[in-house]
Structures are given as structure tokens and as C-alpha cells.
Amino acid sequence: MAENSGSNKMWGGRFAGQPDAVMEAINASIDFDQRLAAEDIAGSKAHAAMLKAQGIISADDHAAIDAGLDAVAAEIETGTFAFSKKLEDIHMNVESRLAVLIGAPAGRLHTARSRNDQVATDFRLWVKKRCGFFDAVLAGLIDALLARAEDHAATVMPGFTHLQTAQPVTLGHHLMAYVEMFGRDRRRFQDAVARMDECPLGAAALAGTGFPIDRHMTATALGFAGPTRNSLDSVSDRDFALEFLAAAAICGSHLSRFAEEIVIWSTPQFGFVALSDAFSTGSSIMPQKRNPDAAELVRAKSGRVTGALITLLTVMKGLPLAYSKDMQEDKEAVFDAADTLDLMIAAMTGMVGDMRFNEKRMHAAASTGFSIATDLADWLVRALNIPFREAHHITGAAVALAERQGTGLERLKLEDLQGIHPGITADVFSVLSVEKSVRSRTSFGGTAPSQVKKQIAAARKRNARGWR
Ligand code: ARG
């Protein structure tokens, strides 16, 4: 195993020549998979302890390996470790440094193991941890939303369909819609963990091993619920990464929709919300501008996260069992998606705390566009026992009249309304305001402030319990 034999240390027995420079460039993953260093070392420590417990390596060799791995970990942590492209990936970088540090015993670490089960284990550990991280930061975003929703449980704004004024809702209710989305996102990350919680270590290259290993021991040591059950599947499965990316992409799309609303709401035309200097930028030419760049970038970055999901699905879809080098392409997509989503959630959490709502503008907007037309129709049904379809028709005539008069439904004269339907009484005005409209919508999950407050209280508890 001479260092300067001119061939690779790990498979030099079969190889005499050096790889082409392009081969090294396309083959090496160390530039990105060094992010798996901590997981790689944890996996090796668990594996070595098991080899010793099973009598596969001696206690002395284990002690040397274990101390050596700690030393490598310390070097990596303090930044003194020299990563080498020649050594292709994190697994060979660590093992080869271990050999330099402790000599011969290092050569026993790879007994009953392959880089195939090693990388599958490292990557699962990394993704699993990241799922927990996103579960936690989403809980933080939800808390930030709950605080704002609480303040605005009764603040009236227009609710939209087709981005056309539909019915008045409360701002608290609108914000709580995102709480529900981010709550489901939390569950998606948790669910992904539940399925990825099996340890591939010990599947070896693809077929398992003849050494008397204890896969339950390594699984437990690494915090998995148990070992995977099929060695071929163990080294070729990337479902866990795909599920992570799917959860991330869905979460990203929720963030993007919210970001889009912030962009719309902060236009001078809407004027519903203003972001402070902390979350806006100006224009170098137009002094009046205040641009919601952070929201726009959250919206845009969701594309990257979705792209990562498509990337890995595409990489995986044609691969025969078991491992193929294609699978090395899983990491950059996942790392980039994770970093991107992290930033998106942080920016959104910041914006949620930063947003200043213009309640007057929202109220004024809610009062235009005949947003209370449904309330008039509902009154006709309730007070006059008119079938809803007919009530809809009568209300349509009232809207047309108000439009002609250039006024709102609540300002129509009783005589005019009676001209449309003689049964209408002054009682109709008891439902014709945006406040009355939202207050009346007390159905479970409805926009009435009383309902919204209940949902906020329930969401607070759910968020504290992991949204279960
Ligand atoms: N760097 C590789 C990866 O990320 C590790 C596994 C390599 N295995 C192999 N048989 N070449 O997938």
C-alpha cells in the first residue's frame, strides 16, 4: 500500500495507472460530500465497535481505530484536514488519513463494509437530521405567524378567488391558512423520518457479508430504529432523499405562495403591507421605490428546491439494482435544496415579524367589489325562505343597481331594494357590513374572529406537540 505506487491506494491491486484528469474531475465527490464527514466518522465508529464486539477485529485494533477516528474528526472540525480530490470522496479521505495516523489497524476498518452501504448510511443520517431541523424551524415560523394572527384575528381584509374580491375574511384567518400549510409540512418531514429510520450499514457492497456482523447493534448505535431488511435495497434506495426533497419542494411552494402575496400586498395599488428597511431594497434610479426583494427571492428559490426533486427523480428512474455511480449525484441536489429551504424559511420568518399591516387599506378594499353580496343572498334565504339560487339572482340585480348608482350594497335605499324584491325589510341592513359578514361566518374553520381565535389557541397547542 505504498503511497507513491502510482495507483490508487484503495484498489491499486488491480490498477496500475492513474486516472485521467477529467476522470478525476467527474468522479470525485469530495468537494461536496465532505459535508458528510461527521456522519461518516460516526458510522465508522459504530462499525468498528461492532466488529470488535463480534470478535471480527481485536480490542487493540478497535482502540486504535476509534482514537484515530476521533483525531480525524478533530482535524476536520478545526479545519486542518487536507481534503484530497485524488481520494475521491469523504469515505476514502477519512480512511486514508486514518491509515496515516494509526498505520496497519486502519486497514481492518473496511471489513464487512463497502462504500455503498457506507454512503447510504452517512447520507441517511444527514437527511434524517435535516428533517428534524426543518421540523423545528417550521415550528418557529408557525409561532411567528400565530403571534401576528392573534393581533389580527378581527382585522378585516378582502378574501379573494381568482384574485378577485370574493368575501371579506380576517387577516388572522388568512395567516392561519399558512399555519395549516406549514403544520402539514412539519408532518411531512416527520413522516419521512419515520420511513427512513432504518440503517443500511452492513449491507456491504450489495449482497450482505459472510462475517458475523451485528446489524442491530450498529443500527442502534447510530440512532436508527433498526436495520434495513434487504441488502440490495439498502444500497440502492434513495427514497429517503426523494421524500425529503418532496417535503422540501412542497414546503417551498407554500413559502412561495406566501411570498407572492407579500409581493402583491406591498404594491402601492394594494398597500396592505409594508416591510421595513430590514427586508426591502431601494432602486438605484427610482428614489420612490421600496422593493420586496426578500419575498421575490423566496418565491424564486422555491424553483431551485423543486428542481432538486426533479433532478433526483430523473437520476434514479432508470437505475438497475443495486448501486450505480449515478447515485453520487443525489448529494448536491439535496444539499442545495436544504440550504435553500433553510434560507427561505429564515427570510419568511423574518418578514412575518417585520410586516406592518395597513388595516385601513385592507378594510377599504374589503368594502369594495360587493364583497358582502353573499351575505345579502344568505339573508334572503334565511329571512324570506327564498331558495338560494333565486336569492343569488335577486342579489345580482341589487349588485347591478348599486353599480349603476356607484355605491355599495349597504348604501342602497330600502325602497330600491324592495323594487327588486318586495319582501325585503330594513332588517337586511343588519347583515350588510364587512364586520357583520366576517362575524357571521362561525362555521368550524370559518373566518369569524371567534373561530379564528379558537383555531389559534388549538394551533398553539399543536405546534408545541410537534403538530401531532
Ligand atoms: N462517493 C460515492 C457516492 O457518493 C460513494 C460510493 C462509491 N461506491 C462505489 N462503488 N464506487 O455514491
Short mmCIF file of C-alpha atoms and ligand atoms in Angstrom, two decimals:
data_model
loop_
_atom_site.label_atom_id
_atom_site.label_comp_id
_atom_site.label_asym_id
_atom_site.label_seq_id
_atom_site.Cartn_x
_atom_site.Cartn_y
_atom_site.Cartn_z
CA MET A 1 0.00 0.00 0.00
CA ALA A 2 2.82 2.38 -0.80
CA GLU A 3 1.60 5.95 -1.13
CA ASN A 4 3.57 6.61 -4.26
CA SER A 5 2.95 3.39 -6.11
CA GLY A 6 1.34 5.42 -8.91
CA SER A 7 -2.02 3.76 -8.47
CA ASN A 8 -4.95 4.19 -6.16
CA LYS A 9 -4.42 3.08 -2.57
CA MET A 10 -7.86 1.55 -2.28
CA TRP A 11 -7.85 -0.57 -5.43
CA GLY A 12 -4.20 -0.41 -6.50
CA GLY A 13 -4.00 -4.21 -6.59
CA ARG A 14 -5.92 -4.27 -9.86
CA PHE A 15 -4.95 -0.86 -11.21
CA ALA A 16 -1.52 0.18 -12.39
CA GLY A 17 -2.25 3.56 -13.99
CA GLN A 18 -3.51 6.94 -12.85
CA PRO A 19 -6.94 8.28 -13.77
CA ASP A 20 -7.20 10.92 -16.46
CA ALA A 21 -7.66 14.43 -15.10
CA VAL A 22 -11.18 14.57 -16.49
CA MET A 23 -11.93 11.22 -14.91
CA GLU A 24 -10.87 12.64 -11.58
CA ALA A 25 -12.96 15.74 -12.13
CA ILE A 26 -16.13 13.87 -12.98
CA ASN A 27 -15.58 11.12 -10.45
CA ALA A 28 -14.57 12.95 -7.31
CA SER A 29 -17.31 13.97 -4.89
CA ILE A 30 -15.13 15.24 -2.06
CA ASP A 31 -15.85 18.89 -2.85
CA PHE A 32 -19.42 18.37 -1.73
CA ASP A 33 -19.59 15.14 0.23
CA GLN A 34 -17.17 16.47 2.83
CA ARG A 35 -20.38 17.72 4.40
CA LEU A 36 -20.95 14.11 5.40
CA ALA A 37 -17.73 13.98 7.45
CA ALA A 38 -19.37 13.84 10.87
CA GLU A 39 -21.82 11.16 9.76
CA ASP A 40 -19.06 9.19 8.07
CA ILE A 41 -16.98 9.14 11.20
CA ALA A 42 -19.96 8.25 13.39
CA GLY A 43 -20.76 5.38 11.00
CA SER A 44 -17.17 4.14 11.10
CA LYS A 45 -17.03 4.30 14.88
CA ALA A 46 -20.25 2.31 15.18
CA HIS A 47 -19.00 -0.21 12.64
CA ALA A 48 -15.63 -0.63 14.37
CA ALA A 49 -17.23 -1.08 17.79
CA MET A 50 -19.47 -3.78 16.33
CA LEU A 51 -16.54 -5.52 14.62
CA LYS A 52 -14.81 -5.67 17.99
CA ALA A 53 -17.92 -6.84 19.87
CA GLN A 54 -18.34 -9.63 17.34
CA GLY A 55 -14.70 -10.67 17.61
CA ILE A 56 -14.02 -9.70 14.00
CA ILE A 57 -11.25 -7.26 14.95
CA SER A 58 -9.16 -7.21 18.12
CA ALA A 59 -9.75 -4.85 21.03
CA ASP A 60 -6.36 -3.23 20.37
CA ASP A 61 -7.15 -2.58 16.73
CA HIS A 62 -10.52 -1.19 17.72
CA ALA A 63 -8.96 1.12 20.29
CA ALA A 64 -6.51 2.42 17.69
CA ILE A 65 -9.24 2.88 15.08
CA ASP A 66 -11.59 4.61 17.49
CA ALA A 67 -8.97 7.03 18.78
CA GLY A 68 -7.73 7.61 15.23
CA LEU A 69 -11.25 8.44 14.02
CA ASP A 70 -11.59 10.95 16.86
CA ALA A 71 -8.33 12.54 15.77
CA VAL A 72 -9.55 12.74 12.16
CA ALA A 73 -12.82 14.27 13.37
CA ALA A 74 -10.89 16.88 15.33
CA GLU A 75 -8.79 17.75 12.30
CA ILE A 76 -11.88 18.18 10.17
CA GLU A 77 -13.62 20.26 12.81
CA THR A 78 -10.68 22.59 13.29
CA GLY A 79 -10.15 22.90 9.54
CA THR A 80 -6.67 21.42 9.47
CA PHE A 81 -7.72 18.35 7.48
CA ALA A 82 -6.49 18.42 3.89
CA PHE A 83 -9.21 17.02 1.66
CA SER A 84 -7.83 15.39 -1.45
CA LYS A 85 -9.58 15.03 -4.79
CA LYS A 86 -7.34 12.11 -5.60
CA LEU A 87 -9.04 10.29 -2.76
CA GLU A 88 -12.37 10.84 -4.49
CA ASP A 89 -14.82 11.05 -1.63
CA ILE A 90 -15.21 11.59 2.10
CA HIS A 91 -15.06 7.87 2.84
CA MET A 92 -11.64 7.38 1.28
CA ASN A 93 -10.35 10.69 2.57
CA VAL A 94 -11.15 9.71 6.13
CA GLU A 95 -9.89 6.16 5.83
CA SER A 96 -6.68 7.17 4.20
CA ARG A 97 -5.95 9.80 6.84
CA LEU A 98 -6.72 7.20 9.48
CA ALA A 99 -4.07 4.97 7.90
CA VAL A 100 -1.52 7.77 8.09
CA LEU A 101 -2.38 8.40 11.75
CA ILE A 102 -2.59 4.83 13.09
CA GLY A 103 -0.99 2.61 10.49
CA ALA A 104 -1.93 -1.02 9.93
CA PRO A 105 -5.12 -1.29 12.07
CA ALA A 106 -6.81 1.23 9.76
CA GLY A 107 -6.85 -1.43 7.08
CA ARG A 108 -9.25 -3.53 9.16
CA LEU A 109 -11.99 -0.91 9.39
CA HIS A 110 -13.42 -1.70 5.97
CA THR A 111 -14.01 -5.37 6.86
CA ALA A 112 -17.62 -6.39 6.13
CA ARG A 113 -18.39 -2.96 4.71
CA SER A 114 -18.45 -1.21 1.36
CA ARG A 115 -18.63 2.42 0.38
CA ASN A 116 -22.05 1.54 -0.94
CA ASP A 117 -23.60 0.84 2.44
CA GLN A 118 -21.33 3.45 3.98
CA VAL A 119 -22.59 6.31 1.81
CA ALA A 120 -26.18 5.15 2.14
CA THR A 121 -25.79 5.24 5.92
CA ASP A 122 -23.99 8.59 6.04
CA PHE A 123 -26.49 10.24 3.77
CA ARG A 124 -29.50 8.86 5.63
CA LEU A 125 -28.07 10.16 8.88
CA TRP A 126 -27.58 13.58 7.32
CA VAL A 127 -31.02 13.76 5.73
CA LYS A 128 -32.70 12.44 8.88
CA LYS A 129 -31.09 15.15 10.95
CA ARG A 130 -32.07 17.78 8.41
CA CYS A 131 -35.69 16.65 8.59
CA GLY A 132 -35.59 17.28 12.33
CA PHE A 133 -34.05 20.67 11.69
CA PHE A 134 -36.80 21.71 9.28
CA ASP A 135 -39.47 20.42 11.61
CA ALA A 136 -38.01 22.72 14.27
CA VAL A 137 -37.56 25.85 12.15
CA LEU A 138 -41.06 25.45 10.74
CA ALA A 139 -42.33 25.39 14.32
CA GLY A 140 -40.60 28.75 14.73
CA LEU A 141 -42.21 30.15 11.60
CA ILE A 142 -45.60 28.93 12.80
CA ASP A 143 -45.08 30.65 16.15
CA ALA A 144 -44.25 33.88 14.35
CA LEU A 145 -47.43 33.57 12.27
CA LEU A 146 -49.55 32.77 15.32
CA ALA A 147 -48.42 35.95 17.03
CA ARG A 148 -49.45 38.05 14.04
CA ALA A 149 -52.70 36.12 13.55
CA GLU A 150 -53.59 36.74 17.18
CA ASP A 151 -53.15 40.51 16.77
CA HIS A 152 -55.27 40.46 13.65
CA ALA A 153 -57.95 37.92 14.47
CA ALA A 154 -60.60 40.59 13.81
CA THR A 155 -58.83 42.70 11.18
CA VAL A 156 -60.97 42.67 8.07
CA MET A 157 -59.47 42.20 4.64
CA PRO A 158 -60.84 41.07 1.30
CA GLY A 159 -60.73 37.36 0.65
CA PHE A 160 -60.04 36.51 -2.97
CA THR A 161 -60.84 33.88 -5.51
CA HIS A 162 -59.30 34.32 -8.96
CA LEU A 163 -57.57 37.26 -7.25
CA GLN A 164 -60.95 39.00 -7.49
CA THR A 165 -62.58 40.27 -4.32
CA ALA A 166 -64.78 37.45 -3.10
CA GLN A 167 -65.90 37.73 0.52
CA PRO A 168 -64.47 39.57 3.49
CA VAL A 169 -62.19 37.49 5.70
CA THR A 170 -59.99 38.34 8.61
CA LEU A 171 -56.27 38.78 8.26
CA GLY A 172 -55.83 36.38 11.16
CA HIS A 173 -57.75 33.78 9.22
CA HIS A 174 -55.63 34.35 6.13
CA LEU A 175 -52.40 33.98 8.10
CA MET A 176 -53.76 30.86 9.78
CA ALA A 177 -54.15 29.27 6.36
CA TYR A 178 -50.36 29.31 6.13
CA VAL A 179 -50.10 27.94 9.65
CA GLU A 180 -52.06 24.91 8.45
CA MET A 181 -49.76 24.51 5.44
CA PHE A 182 -46.57 24.77 7.46
CA GLY A 183 -48.04 22.42 10.05
CA ARG A 184 -48.58 19.81 7.35
CA ASP A 185 -45.03 20.46 6.16
CA ARG A 186 -43.80 19.64 9.66
CA ARG A 187 -45.67 16.35 9.50
CA ARG A 188 -44.24 15.57 6.08
CA PHE A 189 -40.69 15.89 7.42
CA GLN A 190 -41.63 13.76 10.43
CA ASP A 191 -43.27 11.12 8.26
CA ALA A 192 -40.21 10.99 6.03
CA VAL A 193 -38.07 10.34 9.10
CA ALA A 194 -40.34 7.52 10.21
CA ARG A 195 -39.73 5.71 6.93
CA MET A 196 -36.01 6.47 6.59
CA ASP A 197 -35.31 5.30 10.12
CA GLU A 198 -33.59 2.07 9.04
CA CYS A 199 -29.85 1.58 8.89
CA PRO A 200 -28.28 0.27 5.66
CA LEU A 201 -24.89 -0.36 7.25
CA GLY A 202 -23.85 -3.97 6.89
CA ALA A 203 -25.50 -4.49 3.52
CA ALA A 204 -21.91 -4.22 2.31
CA ALA A 205 -21.47 -3.86 -1.46
CA LEU A 206 -24.89 -5.30 -2.29
CA ALA A 207 -25.23 -8.86 -1.03
CA GLY A 208 -24.54 -8.67 2.68
CA THR A 209 -21.45 -10.30 4.18
CA GLY A 210 -20.21 -13.64 5.48
CA PHE A 211 -18.69 -12.01 8.56
CA PRO A 212 -20.77 -12.49 11.70
CA ILE A 213 -21.76 -8.82 11.96
CA ASP A 214 -24.50 -7.46 14.21
CA ARG A 215 -26.54 -5.01 12.17
CA HIS A 216 -28.94 -4.36 15.02
CA MET A 217 -26.04 -3.14 17.11
CA THR A 218 -24.82 -0.63 14.54
CA ALA A 219 -28.37 0.49 13.78
CA THR A 220 -29.00 1.22 17.45
CA ALA A 221 -25.63 2.90 17.93
CA LEU A 222 -26.44 5.27 15.07
CA GLY A 223 -29.89 6.08 16.40
CA PHE A 224 -31.90 4.14 13.83
CA ALA A 225 -34.99 2.15 14.79
CA GLY A 226 -33.42 -0.94 13.23
CA PRO A 227 -31.50 -2.27 10.23
CA THR A 228 -32.85 -2.33 6.66
CA ARG A 229 -34.11 -5.74 5.54
CA ASN A 230 -32.76 -6.24 2.05
CA SER A 231 -29.13 -5.66 1.21
CA LEU A 232 -29.83 -4.79 -2.45
CA ASP A 233 -32.46 -2.26 -1.49
CA SER A 234 -30.22 -0.89 1.26
CA VAL A 235 -27.54 0.30 -1.13
CA SER A 236 -29.81 1.34 -3.99
CA ASP A 237 -32.64 3.10 -2.20
CA ARG A 238 -32.74 6.86 -2.33
CA ASP A 239 -36.43 7.16 -1.46
CA PHE A 240 -35.42 8.84 1.77
CA ALA A 241 -33.71 11.65 -0.12
CA LEU A 242 -36.62 11.90 -2.54
CA GLU A 243 -39.12 12.14 0.30
CA PHE A 244 -37.00 14.81 1.91
CA LEU A 245 -36.89 16.73 -1.37
CA ALA A 246 -40.62 16.26 -1.93
CA ALA A 247 -41.36 17.61 1.54
CA ALA A 248 -38.93 20.46 0.89
CA ALA A 249 -40.45 21.24 -2.50
CA ILE A 250 -43.99 21.31 -1.12
CA CYS A 251 -42.88 23.49 1.76
CA GLY A 252 -41.05 25.67 -0.76
CA SER A 253 -44.22 26.08 -2.78
CA HIS A 254 -46.10 27.18 0.34
CA LEU A 255 -43.41 29.72 1.11
CA SER A 256 -43.51 30.87 -2.49
CA ARG A 257 -47.26 31.43 -2.45
CA PHE A 258 -46.98 33.44 0.72
CA ALA A 259 -44.07 35.38 -0.76
CA GLU A 260 -46.18 36.13 -3.82
CA GLU A 261 -48.91 37.53 -1.59
CA ILE A 262 -46.39 39.72 0.18
CA VAL A 263 -45.22 41.00 -3.21
CA ILE A 264 -48.80 41.79 -4.24
CA TRP A 265 -49.83 43.20 -0.87
CA SER A 266 -46.87 45.54 -0.74
CA THR A 267 -47.60 47.21 -4.10
CA PRO A 268 -48.83 50.79 -3.83
CA GLN A 269 -52.00 49.58 -5.56
CA PHE A 270 -52.81 47.14 -2.76
CA GLY A 271 -50.95 48.83 0.06
CA PHE A 272 -51.94 46.13 2.55
CA VAL A 273 -48.50 45.63 3.97
CA ALA A 274 -45.16 47.38 4.28
CA LEU A 275 -41.84 45.80 5.01
CA SER A 276 -39.29 47.81 6.95
CA ASP A 277 -35.88 48.74 5.60
CA ALA A 278 -34.62 45.49 7.09
CA PHE A 279 -36.49 43.46 4.47
CA SER A 280 -36.71 45.80 1.49
CA THR A 281 -34.35 47.31 -1.01
CA GLY A 282 -34.46 50.56 -2.90
CA SER A 283 -33.83 51.36 -6.52
CA SER A 284 -30.65 52.95 -7.78
CA ILE A 285 -32.61 55.12 -10.20
CA MET A 286 -36.17 55.47 -8.86
CA PRO A 287 -35.98 57.11 -5.44
CA GLN A 288 -39.60 56.31 -4.55
CA LYS A 289 -39.11 52.55 -4.83
CA ARG A 290 -39.25 50.09 -1.98
CA ASN A 291 -38.90 46.61 -3.36
CA PRO A 292 -39.82 43.36 -1.58
CA ASP A 293 -36.68 41.54 -2.77
CA ALA A 294 -36.64 39.01 0.03
CA ALA A 295 -40.17 37.90 -0.83
CA GLU A 296 -39.33 37.76 -4.51
CA LEU A 297 -36.27 35.64 -3.80
CA VAL A 298 -38.22 33.26 -1.58
CA ARG A 299 -40.64 32.90 -4.49
CA ALA A 300 -37.82 32.28 -6.95
CA LYS A 301 -35.80 29.94 -4.77
CA SER A 302 -38.72 27.55 -4.48
CA GLY A 303 -37.91 26.75 -8.11
CA ARG A 304 -34.49 25.52 -7.10
CA VAL A 305 -35.89 23.24 -4.45
CA THR A 306 -38.44 21.81 -6.86
CA GLY A 307 -35.64 21.42 -9.41
CA ALA A 308 -33.66 19.32 -6.93
CA LEU A 309 -36.58 16.94 -6.55
CA ILE A 310 -36.90 16.57 -10.31
CA THR A 311 -33.14 16.13 -10.61
CA LEU A 312 -33.00 13.20 -8.24
CA LEU A 313 -36.18 11.57 -9.55
CA THR A 314 -34.64 11.74 -13.01
CA VAL A 315 -31.29 10.37 -11.82
CA MET A 316 -32.98 7.43 -10.11
CA LYS A 317 -35.68 6.42 -12.51
CA GLY A 318 -33.64 4.25 -14.86
CA LEU A 319 -31.14 2.67 -12.49
CA PRO A 320 -30.96 -1.11 -12.32
CA LEU A 321 -30.29 -2.62 -8.91
CA ALA A 322 -28.12 -2.21 -6.97
CA TYR A 323 -25.65 0.70 -6.64
CA SER A 324 -24.65 2.79 -9.65
CA LYS A 325 -22.34 5.76 -9.54
CA ASP A 326 -25.23 7.88 -10.80
CA MET A 327 -26.37 7.89 -7.21
CA GLN A 328 -23.47 10.09 -6.22
CA GLU A 329 -25.49 12.87 -7.88
CA ASP A 330 -28.01 12.70 -5.04
CA LYS A 331 -25.96 14.85 -2.73
CA GLU A 332 -25.58 18.21 -4.43
CA ALA A 333 -29.30 18.34 -5.12
CA VAL A 334 -30.14 17.56 -1.51
CA PHE A 335 -27.52 19.87 -0.02
CA ASP A 336 -28.57 22.77 -2.22
CA ALA A 337 -32.25 22.19 -1.54
CA ALA A 338 -31.59 22.04 2.20
CA ASP A 339 -29.51 25.21 2.23
CA THR A 340 -32.01 27.00 0.04
CA LEU A 341 -35.03 26.00 2.09
CA ASP A 342 -33.22 26.97 5.26
CA LEU A 343 -32.68 30.46 3.89
CA MET A 344 -36.24 30.70 2.59
CA ILE A 345 -37.75 29.81 5.96
CA ALA A 346 -35.42 32.18 7.79
CA ALA A 347 -36.31 35.03 5.42
CA MET A 348 -40.01 34.31 5.70
CA THR A 349 -39.88 34.13 9.49
CA GLY A 350 -38.10 37.48 9.47
CA MET A 351 -40.66 39.04 7.14
CA VAL A 352 -43.59 37.73 9.16
CA GLY A 353 -42.27 39.54 12.21
CA ASP A 354 -41.41 42.62 10.17
CA MET A 355 -44.64 43.16 8.20
CA ARG A 356 -46.67 46.21 9.14
CA PHE A 357 -50.27 45.82 8.05
CA ASN A 358 -52.32 48.76 6.85
CA GLU A 359 -55.65 47.90 8.45
CA LYS A 360 -57.42 50.91 6.89
CA ARG A 361 -56.41 49.92 3.38
CA MET A 362 -57.43 46.34 3.96
CA HIS A 363 -60.78 47.39 5.36
CA ALA A 364 -61.42 49.76 2.47
CA ALA A 365 -60.51 47.07 -0.04
CA ALA A 366 -62.76 44.56 1.72
CA SER A 367 -65.64 47.01 1.41
CA THR A 368 -65.34 47.35 -2.35
CA GLY A 369 -66.22 44.87 -5.04
CA PHE A 370 -69.58 43.99 -3.43
CA SER A 371 -67.83 41.52 -1.16
CA ILE A 372 -70.94 41.26 1.03
CA ALA A 373 -73.20 40.16 -1.83
CA THR A 374 -73.29 36.60 -0.49
CA ASP A 375 -74.45 37.96 2.86
CA LEU A 376 -77.41 39.61 1.15
CA ALA A 377 -78.26 36.38 -0.66
CA ASP A 378 -77.94 34.40 2.59
CA TRP A 379 -80.28 36.91 4.31
CA LEU A 380 -82.90 36.39 1.60
CA VAL A 381 -82.67 32.64 2.17
CA ARG A 382 -82.88 32.93 5.95
CA ALA A 383 -85.41 35.76 6.34
CA LEU A 384 -87.64 35.18 3.34
CA ASN A 385 -87.15 31.43 2.84
CA ILE A 386 -86.16 32.05 -0.79
CA PRO A 387 -84.21 29.19 -2.45
CA PHE A 388 -80.51 30.12 -2.68
CA ARG A 389 -80.42 30.04 -6.48
CA GLU A 390 -83.22 32.59 -6.62
CA ALA A 391 -81.63 34.66 -3.86
CA HIS A 392 -78.44 34.70 -5.91
CA HIS A 393 -80.42 36.12 -8.83
CA ILE A 394 -82.10 38.83 -6.74
CA THR A 395 -78.76 39.78 -5.22
CA GLY A 396 -77.27 40.02 -8.69
CA ALA A 397 -79.91 42.61 -9.54
CA ALA A 398 -79.08 44.52 -6.35
CA VAL A 399 -75.39 44.49 -7.25
CA ALA A 400 -76.18 45.78 -10.73
CA LEU A 401 -78.25 48.58 -9.20
CA ALA A 402 -75.56 49.54 -6.73
CA GLU A 403 -73.04 49.52 -9.54
CA ARG A 404 -75.25 51.88 -11.57
CA GLN A 405 -75.58 54.16 -8.55
CA GLY A 406 -71.87 53.97 -7.90
CA THR A 407 -72.38 52.87 -4.32
CA GLY A 408 -72.14 49.83 -2.08
CA LEU A 409 -74.90 47.35 -1.27
CA GLU A 410 -75.13 48.64 2.29
CA ARG A 411 -75.94 52.14 0.96
CA LEU A 412 -78.86 51.14 -1.27
CA LYS A 413 -82.22 52.61 -0.25
CA LEU A 414 -84.74 50.20 1.19
CA GLU A 415 -87.30 51.26 -1.48
CA ASP A 416 -84.81 50.44 -4.22
CA LEU A 417 -84.18 47.02 -2.69
CA GLN A 418 -87.91 46.46 -2.38
CA GLY A 419 -88.21 47.34 -6.05
CA ILE A 420 -86.07 44.30 -6.70
CA HIS A 421 -87.92 42.11 -4.19
CA PRO A 422 -90.95 43.43 -2.27
CA GLY A 423 -90.32 41.14 0.73
CA ILE A 424 -87.05 42.83 1.71
CA THR A 425 -87.24 44.65 5.07
CA ALA A 426 -84.92 47.04 6.92
CA ASP A 427 -83.58 44.02 8.81
CA VAL A 428 -81.45 43.29 5.75
CA PHE A 429 -79.07 46.06 6.79
CA SER A 430 -78.20 44.06 9.90
CA VAL A 431 -76.02 41.81 7.71
CA LEU A 432 -74.67 44.36 5.28
CA SER A 433 -71.23 45.30 6.56
CA VAL A 434 -67.87 43.61 6.26
CA GLU A 435 -67.59 43.25 10.05
CA LYS A 436 -71.01 41.65 10.29
CA SER A 437 -70.12 39.43 7.38
CA VAL A 438 -66.97 38.01 8.96
CA ARG A 439 -68.58 37.79 12.39
CA SER A 440 -71.35 35.65 10.96
CA ARG A 441 -69.04 33.02 9.49
CA THR A 442 -68.78 30.93 12.63
CA SER A 443 -68.79 27.51 10.98
CA PHE A 444 -65.88 25.31 12.08
CA GLY A 445 -62.80 26.61 10.31
CA GLY A 446 -64.66 29.74 9.20
CA THR A 447 -63.34 33.29 9.22
CA ALA A 448 -65.31 34.69 12.19
CA PRO A 449 -62.91 36.22 14.73
CA SER A 450 -64.35 33.92 17.40
CA GLN A 451 -63.47 30.87 15.25
CA VAL A 452 -60.07 32.23 14.33
CA LYS A 453 -59.21 32.73 17.99
CA LYS A 454 -60.20 29.15 18.72
CA GLN A 455 -58.05 27.90 15.86
CA ILE A 456 -55.11 29.98 17.04
CA ALA A 457 -55.37 28.50 20.53
CA ALA A 458 -55.59 24.98 19.12
CA ALA A 459 -52.69 25.60 16.74
CA ARG A 460 -50.52 26.85 19.58
CA LYS A 461 -51.02 23.58 21.39
CA ARG A 462 -50.48 21.51 18.24
CA ASN A 463 -47.32 23.38 17.41
CA ALA A 464 -45.92 22.70 20.87
CA ARG A 465 -46.76 18.99 20.46
CA GLY A 466 -44.98 18.63 17.10
CA TRP A 467 -48.18 19.27 15.16
CA ARG A 468 -49.47 15.85 16.08
N1 ARG B 1 -18.89 8.71 -3.47
C1 ARG B 1 -19.76 7.61 -3.69
C2 ARG B 1 -21.23 8.08 -3.70
O1 ARG B 1 -21.46 9.16 -3.29
C3 ARG B 1 -19.60 6.59 -2.63
C4 ARG B 1 -19.95 5.21 -3.05
C5 ARG B 1 -19.00 4.73 -4.08
N2 ARG B 1 -19.17 3.35 -4.34
C6 ARG B 1 -18.65 2.77 -5.41
N3 ARG B 1 -18.86 1.52 -5.58
N4 ARG B 1 -17.93 3.44 -6.27
O2 ARG B 1 -22.13 7.39 -4.13
#
